[in-house]
PDB file of C-alpha atoms and ligand atoms in Angstrom:
ATOM      1  CA  MET A 245     -19.884 -32.283  -3.172  1.00 44.00           C
ATOM      2  CA  PRO A 246     -21.155 -29.062  -4.755  1.00 47.00           C
ATOM      3  CA  ASN A 247     -22.683 -26.600  -2.335  1.00 51.00           C
ATOM      4  CA  PRO A 248     -26.458 -26.703  -2.971  1.00 54.00           C
ATOM      5  CA  SER A 249     -27.046 -23.043  -2.219  1.00 70.00           C
ATOM      6  CA  PRO A 250     -23.852 -21.015  -2.307  1.00 87.00           C
ATOM      7  CA  LEU A 251     -23.887 -17.629  -0.644  1.00 92.00           C
ATOM      8  CA  LYS A 252     -23.901 -14.509  -2.783  1.00 95.00           C
ATOM      9  CA  LEU A 253     -22.592 -11.737  -0.596  1.00 96.00           C
ATOM     10  CA  VAL A 254     -21.699  -8.073  -0.839  1.00 97.00           C
ATOM     11  CA  LEU A 255     -19.468  -6.360   1.714  1.00 97.00           C
ATOM     12  CA  LEU A 256     -20.362  -2.717   2.108  1.00 96.00           C
ATOM     13  CA  GLY A 257     -18.765  -0.083   4.301  1.00 95.00           C
ATOM     14  CA  PRO A 258     -16.648   3.055   4.272  1.00 94.00           C
ATOM     15  CA  PRO A 259     -12.972   2.950   3.296  1.00 92.00           C
ATOM     16  CA  GLY A 260     -10.974   1.487   6.170  1.00 89.00           C
ATOM     17  CA  ALA A 261     -13.965  -0.360   7.618  1.00 93.00           C
ATOM     18  CA  GLY A 262     -12.033  -3.610   7.407  1.00 91.00           C
ATOM     19  CA  LYS A 263     -13.832  -5.135   4.426  1.00 94.00           C
ATOM     20  CA  GLY A 264     -10.656  -6.729   3.053  1.00 90.00           C
ATOM     21  CA  THR A 265      -9.724  -8.186   6.462  1.00 90.00           C
ATOM     22  CA  GLN A 266     -13.181  -9.681   6.962  1.00 95.00           C
ATOM     23  CA  ALA A 267     -13.241 -10.953   3.372  1.00 94.00           C
ATOM     24  CA  ALA A 268      -9.982 -12.859   3.946  1.00 91.00           C
ATOM     25  CA  ARG A 269     -11.468 -14.507   7.041  1.00 93.00           C
ATOM     26  CA  LEU A 270     -14.732 -15.393   5.334  1.00 94.00           C
ATOM     27  CA  LEU A 271     -12.842 -16.999   2.470  1.00 93.00           C
ATOM     28  CA  GLU A 272     -11.092 -19.331   4.925  1.00 91.00           C
ATOM     29  CA  ARG A 273     -14.561 -20.706   5.777  1.00 90.00           C
ATOM     30  CA  LEU A 274     -16.516 -20.406   2.586  1.00 89.00           C
ATOM     31  CA  GLU A 275     -15.604 -21.461  -0.904  1.00 88.00           C
ATOM     32  CA  LEU A 276     -16.650 -18.368  -2.756  1.00 90.00           C
ATOM     33  CA  CYS A 277     -15.309 -16.485  -5.702  1.00 93.00           C
ATOM     34  CA  TYR A 278     -13.852 -13.235  -4.290  1.00 94.00           C
ATOM     35  CA  LEU A 279     -13.679 -10.002  -6.198  1.00 94.00           C
ATOM     36  CA  SER A 280     -12.341  -6.724  -4.797  1.00 94.00           C
ATOM     37  CA  THR A 281     -12.806  -3.997  -7.396  1.00 95.00           C
ATOM     38  CA  GLY A 282     -10.128  -1.869  -5.674  1.00 93.00           C
ATOM     39  CA  ASP A 283      -7.591  -4.731  -5.985  1.00 91.00           C
ATOM     40  CA  VAL A 284      -8.528  -5.385  -9.617  1.00 93.00           C
ATOM     41  CA  LEU A 285      -8.154  -1.685 -10.440  1.00 94.00           C
ATOM     42  CA  ARG A 286      -4.749  -1.546  -8.705  1.00 92.00           C
ATOM     43  CA  ARG A 287      -3.621  -4.610 -10.694  1.00 92.00           C
ATOM     44  CA  HIS A 288      -4.665  -2.914 -13.935  1.00 93.00           C
ATOM     45  CA  ARG A 289      -2.689   0.165 -12.930  1.00 93.00           C
ATOM     46  CA  ALA A 290       0.389  -1.848 -12.064  1.00 92.00           C
ATOM     47  CA  ALA A 291       0.154  -3.663 -15.415  1.00 94.00           C
ATOM     48  CA  GLY A 292      -0.321  -0.335 -17.256  1.00 95.00           C
ATOM     49  CA  THR A 293      -3.505  -1.402 -19.078  1.00 94.00           C
ATOM     50  CA  ALA A 294      -5.827   1.148 -20.762  1.00 93.00           C
ATOM     51  CA  LEU A 295      -8.340   0.572 -17.978  1.00 93.00           C
ATOM     52  CA  GLY A 296      -5.680   1.169 -15.328  1.00 94.00           C
ATOM     53  CA  ARG A 297      -4.699   4.451 -16.973  1.00 95.00           C
ATOM     54  CA  GLN A 298      -8.343   5.570 -17.141  1.00 95.00           C
ATOM     55  CA  ALA A 299      -8.857   4.755 -13.463  1.00 96.00           C
ATOM     56  CA  ALA A 300      -5.629   6.208 -12.020  1.00 95.00           C
ATOM     57  CA  ASP A 301      -6.498   9.895 -11.680  1.00 95.00           C
ATOM     58  CA  HIS A 302      -9.916   9.159 -10.168  1.00 96.00           C
ATOM     59  CA  MET A 303      -8.404   6.810  -7.602  1.00 95.00           C
ATOM     60  CA  ASP A 304      -5.578   9.132  -6.594  1.00 93.00           C
ATOM     61  CA  ALA A 305      -8.047  11.982  -6.095  1.00 93.00           C
ATOM     62  CA  GLY A 306     -10.226   9.795  -3.850  1.00 93.00           C
ATOM     63  CA  GLU A 307     -13.063   9.894  -6.400  1.00 96.00           C
ATOM     64  CA  LEU A 308     -14.945   6.933  -7.802  1.00 97.00           C
ATOM     65  CA  VAL A 309     -13.965   5.469 -11.131  1.00 98.00           C
ATOM     66  CA  PRO A 310     -16.918   6.095 -13.513  1.00 97.00           C
ATOM     67  CA  ASP A 311     -19.719   3.537 -13.317  1.00 97.00           C
ATOM     68  CA  ASP A 312     -19.492   2.338 -16.932  1.00 96.00           C
ATOM     69  CA  ILE A 313     -15.791   1.456 -16.549  1.00 95.00           C
ATOM     70  CA  VAL A 314     -16.247  -0.431 -13.280  1.00 96.00           C
ATOM     71  CA  ILE A 315     -19.386  -2.245 -14.416  1.00 95.00           C
ATOM     72  CA  ALA A 316     -17.688  -3.418 -17.629  1.00 91.00           C
ATOM     73  CA  MET A 317     -14.702  -4.592 -15.553  1.00 91.00           C
ATOM     74  CA  LEU A 318     -16.918  -6.532 -13.159  1.00 90.00           C
ATOM     75  CA  LEU A 319     -18.797  -8.256 -15.974  1.00 88.00           C
ATOM     76  CA  GLU A 320     -15.486  -9.246 -17.538  1.00 87.00           C
ATOM     77  CA  GLU A 321     -13.838 -10.489 -14.311  1.00 84.00           C
ATOM     78  CA  GLY A 322     -16.805 -12.140 -12.609  1.00 76.00           C
ATOM     79  CA  ASP A 323     -17.429 -15.882 -12.833  1.00 81.00           C
ATOM     80  CA  ASP A 324     -20.868 -17.439 -13.105  1.00 85.00           C
ATOM     81  CA  PRO A 325     -22.665 -15.755 -10.163  1.00 89.00           C
ATOM     82  CA  ARG A 326     -24.711 -18.892  -9.434  1.00 87.00           C
ATOM     83  CA  HIS A 327     -21.588 -20.508  -7.929  1.00 88.00           C
ATOM     84  CA  GLY A 328     -21.527 -18.002  -5.085  1.00 92.00           C
ATOM     85  CA  PHE A 329     -19.378 -14.932  -4.573  1.00 95.00           C
ATOM     86  CA  LEU A 330     -18.120 -12.303  -2.178  1.00 96.00           C
ATOM     87  CA  LEU A 331     -17.932  -8.807  -3.621  1.00 96.00           C
ATOM     88  CA  ASP A 332     -15.790  -6.204  -1.869  1.00 96.00           C
ATOM     89  CA  GLY A 333     -15.999  -2.604  -3.107  1.00 95.00           C
ATOM     90  CA  PHE A 334     -18.847  -3.208  -5.536  1.00 97.00           C
ATOM     91  CA  PRO A 335     -21.476  -1.842  -5.802  1.00 98.00           C
ATOM     92  CA  ARG A 336     -20.511   1.681  -4.741  1.00 98.00           C
ATOM     93  CA  THR A 337     -23.370   3.596  -6.370  1.00 98.00           C
ATOM     94  CA  ILE A 338     -27.061   2.973  -6.982  1.00 98.00           C
ATOM     95  CA  VAL A 339     -26.314   2.589 -10.710  1.00 98.00           C
ATOM     96  CA  GLN A 340     -23.821  -0.186  -9.874  1.00 98.00           C
ATOM     97  CA  GLY A 341     -26.357  -1.792  -7.495  1.00 97.00           C
ATOM     98  CA  GLU A 342     -28.904  -1.871 -10.294  1.00 97.00           C
ATOM     99  CA  ALA A 343     -26.345  -3.318 -12.731  1.00 96.00           C
ATOM    100  CA  LEU A 344     -25.517  -6.094 -10.266  1.00 96.00           C
ATOM    101  CA  GLU A 345     -29.184  -6.843  -9.722  1.00 96.00           C
ATOM    102  CA  ALA A 346     -29.736  -7.077 -13.506  1.00 95.00           C
ATOM    103  CA  ARG A 347     -26.696  -9.358 -13.935  1.00 94.00           C
ATOM    104  CA  LEU A 348     -27.951 -11.694 -11.203  1.00 95.00           C
ATOM    105  CA  ALA A 349     -31.508 -11.679 -12.549  1.00 95.00           C
ATOM    106  CA  ALA A 350     -30.151 -12.624 -15.983  1.00 94.00           C
ATOM    107  CA  ALA A 351     -28.465 -15.638 -14.354  1.00 93.00           C
ATOM    108  CA  GLY A 352     -31.706 -16.506 -12.525  1.00 94.00           C
ATOM    109  CA  THR A 353     -30.357 -15.701  -9.073  1.00 93.00           C
ATOM    110  CA  THR A 354     -30.342 -12.986  -6.379  1.00 93.00           C
ATOM    111  CA  LEU A 355     -28.102 -11.786  -3.546  1.00 95.00           C
ATOM    112  CA  SER A 356     -28.175 -13.666  -0.235  1.00 94.00           C
ATOM    113  CA  ALA A 357     -27.153 -10.670   1.892  1.00 95.00           C
ATOM    114  CA  VAL A 358     -25.312  -7.374   2.068  1.00 96.00           C
ATOM    115  CA  ILE A 359     -23.041  -7.073   5.090  1.00 96.00           C
ATOM    116  CA  LEU A 360     -22.510  -3.465   6.143  1.00 96.00           C
ATOM    117  CA  ILE A 361     -19.424  -2.934   8.276  1.00 96.00           C
ATOM    118  CA  ASP A 362     -20.145   0.309  10.056  1.00 94.00           C
ATOM    119  CA  VAL A 363     -17.330   2.477  11.474  1.00 94.00           C
ATOM    120  CA  PRO A 364     -17.387   6.135  12.590  1.00 92.00           C
ATOM    121  CA  ASP A 365     -15.410   8.625  10.486  1.00 89.00           C
ATOM    122  CA  GLU A 366     -12.852   9.603  13.200  1.00 87.00           C
ATOM    123  CA  LEU A 367     -11.731   6.012  13.569  1.00 91.00           C
ATOM    124  CA  ILE A 368     -11.421   5.567   9.812  1.00 92.00           C
ATOM    125  CA  VAL A 369      -9.011   8.462   9.332  1.00 88.00           C
ATOM    126  CA  ASP A 370      -6.829   7.120  12.149  1.00 87.00           C
ATOM    127  CA  ARG A 371      -6.897   3.553  10.812  1.00 88.00           C
ATOM    128  CA  ILE A 372      -6.134   4.425   7.227  1.00 89.00           C
ATOM    129  CA  SER A 373      -3.358   6.844   7.995  1.00 87.00           C
ATOM    130  CA  SER A 374      -1.573   4.080   9.899  1.00 89.00           C
ATOM    131  CA  ARG A 375      -2.102   1.219   7.463  1.00 90.00           C
ATOM    132  CA  LEU A 376       0.283  -0.501   5.073  1.00 93.00           C
ATOM    133  CA  THR A 377      -0.722  -2.951   2.346  1.00 92.00           C
ATOM    134  CA  CYS A 378       0.988  -5.613   0.264  1.00 91.00           C
ATOM    135  CA  PRO A 379       0.388  -5.919  -3.497  1.00 86.00           C
ATOM    136  CA  HIS A 380      -2.116  -8.720  -2.844  1.00 84.00           C
ATOM    137  CA  GLY A 381      -4.246  -6.514  -0.621  1.00 81.00           C
ATOM    138  CA  HIS A 382      -3.221  -7.844   2.832  1.00 86.00           C
ATOM    139  CA  VAL A 383      -3.432  -5.007   5.328  1.00 87.00           C
ATOM    140  CA  TYR A 384      -1.248  -4.241   8.404  1.00 90.00           C
ATOM    141  CA  ASP A 385      -1.005  -1.487  10.973  1.00 91.00           C
ATOM    142  CA  VAL A 386       2.403   0.286  10.860  1.00 92.00           C
ATOM    143  CA  ARG A 387       2.733  -0.420  14.593  1.00 92.00           C
ATOM    144  CA  SER A 388       2.251  -4.203  14.237  1.00 92.00           C
ATOM    145  CA  PRO A 389       5.295  -6.547  14.012  1.00 93.00           C
ATOM    146  CA  SER A 390       4.778  -7.097  10.258  1.00 94.00           C
ATOM    147  CA  GLY A 391       4.183  -3.383   9.750  1.00 93.00           C
ATOM    148  CA  ARG A 392       7.469  -2.567  11.491  1.00 94.00           C
ATOM    149  CA  ALA A 393       9.286  -5.246   9.486  1.00 94.00           C
ATOM    150  CA  GLY A 394       7.755  -3.888   6.254  1.00 95.00           C
ATOM    151  CA  ALA A 395       6.988  -7.355   4.849  1.00 95.00           C
ATOM    152  CA  CYS A 396       3.722  -9.268   4.438  1.00 94.00           C
ATOM    153  CA  GLU A 397       3.613 -12.296   6.743  1.00 93.00           C
ATOM    154  CA  ARG A 398       1.512 -14.253   4.226  1.00 91.00           C
ATOM    155  CA  ASP A 399       3.440 -13.773   1.008  1.00 91.00           C
ATOM    156  CA  GLY A 400       6.662 -11.965   1.977  1.00 94.00           C
ATOM    157  CA  GLU A 401       5.899  -9.021  -0.339  1.00 94.00           C
ATOM    158  CA  SER A 402       6.981  -5.502   0.645  1.00 95.00           C
ATOM    159  CA  LEU A 403       4.409  -3.378   2.441  1.00 96.00           C
ATOM    160  CA  VAL A 404       3.672   0.090   1.118  1.00 93.00           C
ATOM    161  CA  ARG A 405       1.329   2.964   1.870  1.00 91.00           C
ATOM    162  CA  ARG A 406      -1.334   3.212  -0.836  1.00 86.00           C
ATOM    163  CA  ASP A 407      -1.264   6.439  -2.859  1.00 83.00           C
ATOM    164  CA  ASP A 408      -4.815   7.243  -1.747  1.00 84.00           C
ATOM    165  CA  ASP A 409      -4.193   6.531   1.975  1.00 87.00           C
ATOM    166  CA  HIS A 410      -3.154  10.079   2.891  1.00 85.00           C
ATOM    167  CA  ALA A 411      -5.363  12.006   5.346  1.00 84.00           C
ATOM    168  CA  GLU A 412      -6.672  14.607   2.876  1.00 87.00           C
ATOM    169  CA  ILE A 413      -7.587  11.982   0.261  1.00 90.00           C
ATOM    170  CA  VAL A 414      -9.105   9.744   2.939  1.00 90.00           C
ATOM    171  CA  ARG A 415     -11.444  12.592   3.908  1.00 91.00           C
ATOM    172  CA  ARG A 416     -12.472  12.966   0.255  1.00 93.00           C
ATOM    173  CA  ARG A 417     -13.084   9.181  -0.012  1.00 93.00           C
ATOM    174  CA  LEU A 418     -15.279   9.380   3.083  1.00 94.00           C
ATOM    175  CA  ALA A 419     -17.301  12.269   1.653  1.00 95.00           C
ATOM    176  CA  VAL A 420     -17.728  10.313  -1.589  1.00 96.00           C
ATOM    177  CA  TYR A 421     -18.853   7.291   0.425  1.00 96.00           C
ATOM    178  CA  ARG A 422     -21.490   9.315   2.286  1.00 96.00           C
ATOM    179  CA  ASP A 423     -22.764  10.979  -0.935  1.00 97.00           C
ATOM    180  CA  LEU A 424     -22.705   8.147  -3.451  1.00 98.00           C
ATOM    181  CA  THR A 425     -22.377   4.812  -1.638  1.00 97.00           C
ATOM    182  CA  ALA A 426     -24.395   5.258   1.575  1.00 95.00           C
ATOM    183  CA  PRO A 427     -27.663   5.569  -0.456  1.00 96.00           C
ATOM    184  CA  LEU A 428     -27.195   1.840  -1.157  1.00 97.00           C
ATOM    185  CA  GLU A 429     -28.082   1.266   2.511  1.00 94.00           C
ATOM    186  CA  ASP A 430     -31.702   2.238   1.777  1.00 94.00           C
ATOM    187  CA  PHE A 431     -31.598   0.411  -1.559  1.00 96.00           C
ATOM    188  CA  TYR A 432     -30.708  -2.869   0.185  1.00 95.00           C
ATOM    189  CA  ALA A 433     -32.830  -2.216   3.282  1.00 92.00           C
ATOM    190  CA  LEU A 434     -35.845  -2.048   0.967  1.00 91.00           C
ATOM    191  CA  ARG A 435     -34.880  -5.447  -0.412  1.00 87.00           C
ATOM    192  CA  GLN A 436     -34.459  -6.775   3.157  1.00 87.00           C
ATOM    193  CA  LEU A 437     -30.916  -7.892   2.438  1.00 89.00           C
ATOM    194  CA  PHE A 438     -29.156  -5.852   5.027  1.00 90.00           C
ATOM    195  CA  LEU A 439     -26.936  -7.171   7.858  1.00 92.00           C
ATOM    196  CA  ARG A 440     -25.314  -4.389   9.884  1.00 93.00           C
ATOM    197  CA  VAL A 441     -22.184  -5.132  11.906  1.00 96.00           C
ATOM    198  CA  ASP A 442     -20.270  -2.797  14.237  1.00 96.00           C
ATOM    199  CA  GLY A 443     -16.826  -2.542  12.635  1.00 96.00           C
ATOM    200  CA  SER A 444     -15.212  -0.427  15.353  1.00 96.00           C
ATOM    201  CA  ARG A 445     -14.248  -3.506  17.419  1.00 95.00           C
ATOM    202  CA  PRO A 446     -11.156  -5.723  16.952  1.00 93.00           C
ATOM    203  CA  PRO A 447     -11.161  -7.863  13.768  1.00 92.00           C
ATOM    204  CA  GLU A 448     -11.906 -11.197  15.555  1.00 94.00           C
ATOM    205  CA  GLU A 449     -14.966  -9.684  17.235  1.00 97.00           C
ATOM    206  CA  VAL A 450     -16.197  -8.167  13.993  1.00 97.00           C
ATOM    207  CA  PHE A 451     -15.752 -11.564  12.351  1.00 96.00           C
ATOM    208  CA  GLY A 452     -17.805 -13.201  15.125  1.00 96.00           C
ATOM    209  CA  ALA A 453     -20.575 -10.682  14.459  1.00 95.00           C
ATOM    210  CA  VAL A 454     -20.408 -11.337  10.709  1.00 95.00           C
ATOM    211  CA  LEU A 455     -20.745 -15.096  11.277  1.00 93.00           C
ATOM    212  CA  ALA A 456     -23.615 -14.586  13.711  1.00 92.00           C
ATOM    213  CA  ALA A 457     -25.376 -12.375  11.177  1.00 91.00           C
ATOM    214  CA  LEU A 458     -24.949 -15.003   8.450  1.00 90.00           C
ATOM    215  CA  GLU A 459     -26.227 -17.717  10.759  1.00 87.00           C
ATOM    216  CA  GLY A 460     -29.292 -15.572  11.490  1.00 77.00           C
ATOM    217  CA  LEU A 461     -29.878 -15.599   7.762  1.00 71.00           C
ATOM    218  CA  GLY A 462     -30.170 -19.370   7.765  1.00 63.00           C
ATOM    219  CA  ALA A 463     -26.648 -19.774   6.382  1.00 59.00           C
ATOM    220  CA  GLY A 464     -25.441 -21.585   9.497  1.00 52.00           C
ATOM    221  CA  ASP A 465     -24.461 -24.792   7.673  1.00 59.00           C
ATOM    222  CA  ALA A 466     -22.340 -22.932   5.203  1.00 62.00           C
ATOM    223  CA  VAL A 467     -20.286 -21.088   7.833  1.00 61.00           C
ATOM    224  CA  ALA A 468     -20.079 -23.753  10.572  1.00 58.00           C
ATOM    225  CA  ARG A 469     -16.709 -25.437  10.949  1.00 54.00           C
TER     226      ARG A 469
HETATM  227  P1  LIG B 761     -11.388   1.505   0.086  1.00 76.16           P
HETATM  228  O1  LIG B 761     -12.589   0.638   0.336  1.00 76.16           O
HETATM  229  O2  LIG B 761     -10.374   1.425   1.155  1.00 76.16           O
HETATM  230  O3  LIG B 761     -11.756   2.930  -0.295  1.00 76.16           O
HETATM  231  P2  LIG B 761     -10.788   0.136  -2.430  1.00 76.16           P
HETATM  232  O4  LIG B 761      -9.514  -0.575  -2.556  1.00 76.16           O
HETATM  233  O5  LIG B 761     -12.053  -0.649  -2.374  1.00 76.16           O
HETATM  234  O6  LIG B 761     -10.594   1.058  -1.173  1.00 76.16           O
HETATM  235  O7  LIG B 761     -10.932   1.199  -3.646  1.00 76.16           O
HETATM  236  C1  LIG B 761      -9.915   2.113  -3.956  1.00 76.16           C
HETATM  237  C2  LIG B 761     -10.392   3.067  -5.044  1.00 76.16           C
HETATM  238  O8  LIG B 761     -10.722   2.322  -6.231  1.00 76.16           O
HETATM  239  C3  LIG B 761     -11.670   3.855  -4.725  1.00 76.16           C
HETATM  240  O9  LIG B 761     -11.402   5.014  -3.971  1.00 76.16           O
HETATM  241  C4  LIG B 761     -12.168   4.162  -6.142  1.00 76.16           C
HETATM  242  O10 LIG B 761     -11.441   5.217  -6.742  1.00 76.16           O
HETATM  243  C5  LIG B 761     -11.833   2.907  -6.907  1.00 76.16           C
HETATM  244  N1  LIG B 761     -12.969   1.937  -6.883  1.00 76.16           N
HETATM  245  C6  LIG B 761     -12.977   0.697  -6.310  1.00 76.16           C
HETATM  246  N2  LIG B 761     -14.179   0.101  -6.489  1.00 76.16           N
HETATM  247  C7  LIG B 761     -14.946   0.976  -7.187  1.00 76.16           C
HETATM  248  C8  LIG B 761     -16.275   0.959  -7.669  1.00 76.16           C
HETATM  249  N3  LIG B 761     -17.100  -0.081  -7.457  1.00 76.16           N
HETATM  250  N4  LIG B 761     -16.734   2.049  -8.347  1.00 76.16           N
HETATM  251  C9  LIG B 761     -15.939   3.099  -8.565  1.00 76.16           C
HETATM  252  N5  LIG B 761     -14.678   3.197  -8.128  1.00 76.16           N
HETATM  253  C10 LIG B 761     -14.170   2.147  -7.449  1.00 76.16           C
END
């Protein structure tokens, strides 16, 4: 049976907040179209497309890819937004937030909520400098069993350190987040869409808080097992 009111969610938070980890858990519960702009950009790079080449230097420097490129990519990749979605890594600037709002308005819909996963900077640098990822975006700590084995436990792919996961670049990504992305907190607070979750706790606890926040929104039926 089609879901009568599918959730339209944005995951917001600094690099290393655990957005990808929480997204994977949410998708086990909710049938939503998932789009991670970071993953899409990395796929373009790996495939050597024009877009991937345009994005590469920005990504490696820890800077944002220009708004027009990312917005065009999102419009091309995104399905009909009325069916529900989970966006990870978009929007990252006010201009992108406005573009998303316009796209949704054109489809006669609006966001259900923006989940902010909040983590202090010191913890982020530590987390990112010890993380490994597989080509499909699954994330592991180097000290975990899968991290030590160097293979993804979900798809068997080799784990690697992302080019932009080095301490100096991580600090630049954090500064960019504070300057360009954090202003979206006020943007969404004004629209009363904001759900703030403490992301410094273990992933299961953060997930519990995410579910509780969604239930508070009246989305209890959608997330209940
Ligand atoms: P993280 O959240 O860990 O920083 P992502 O995988 O979401 O990593 O993004 C990696 C990089 O891809 C960013 O540092 C940026 O260069 C680029 N990127 C991803 N999404 C966007 C976006 N919405 N706007 C601009 N650049 C983006």
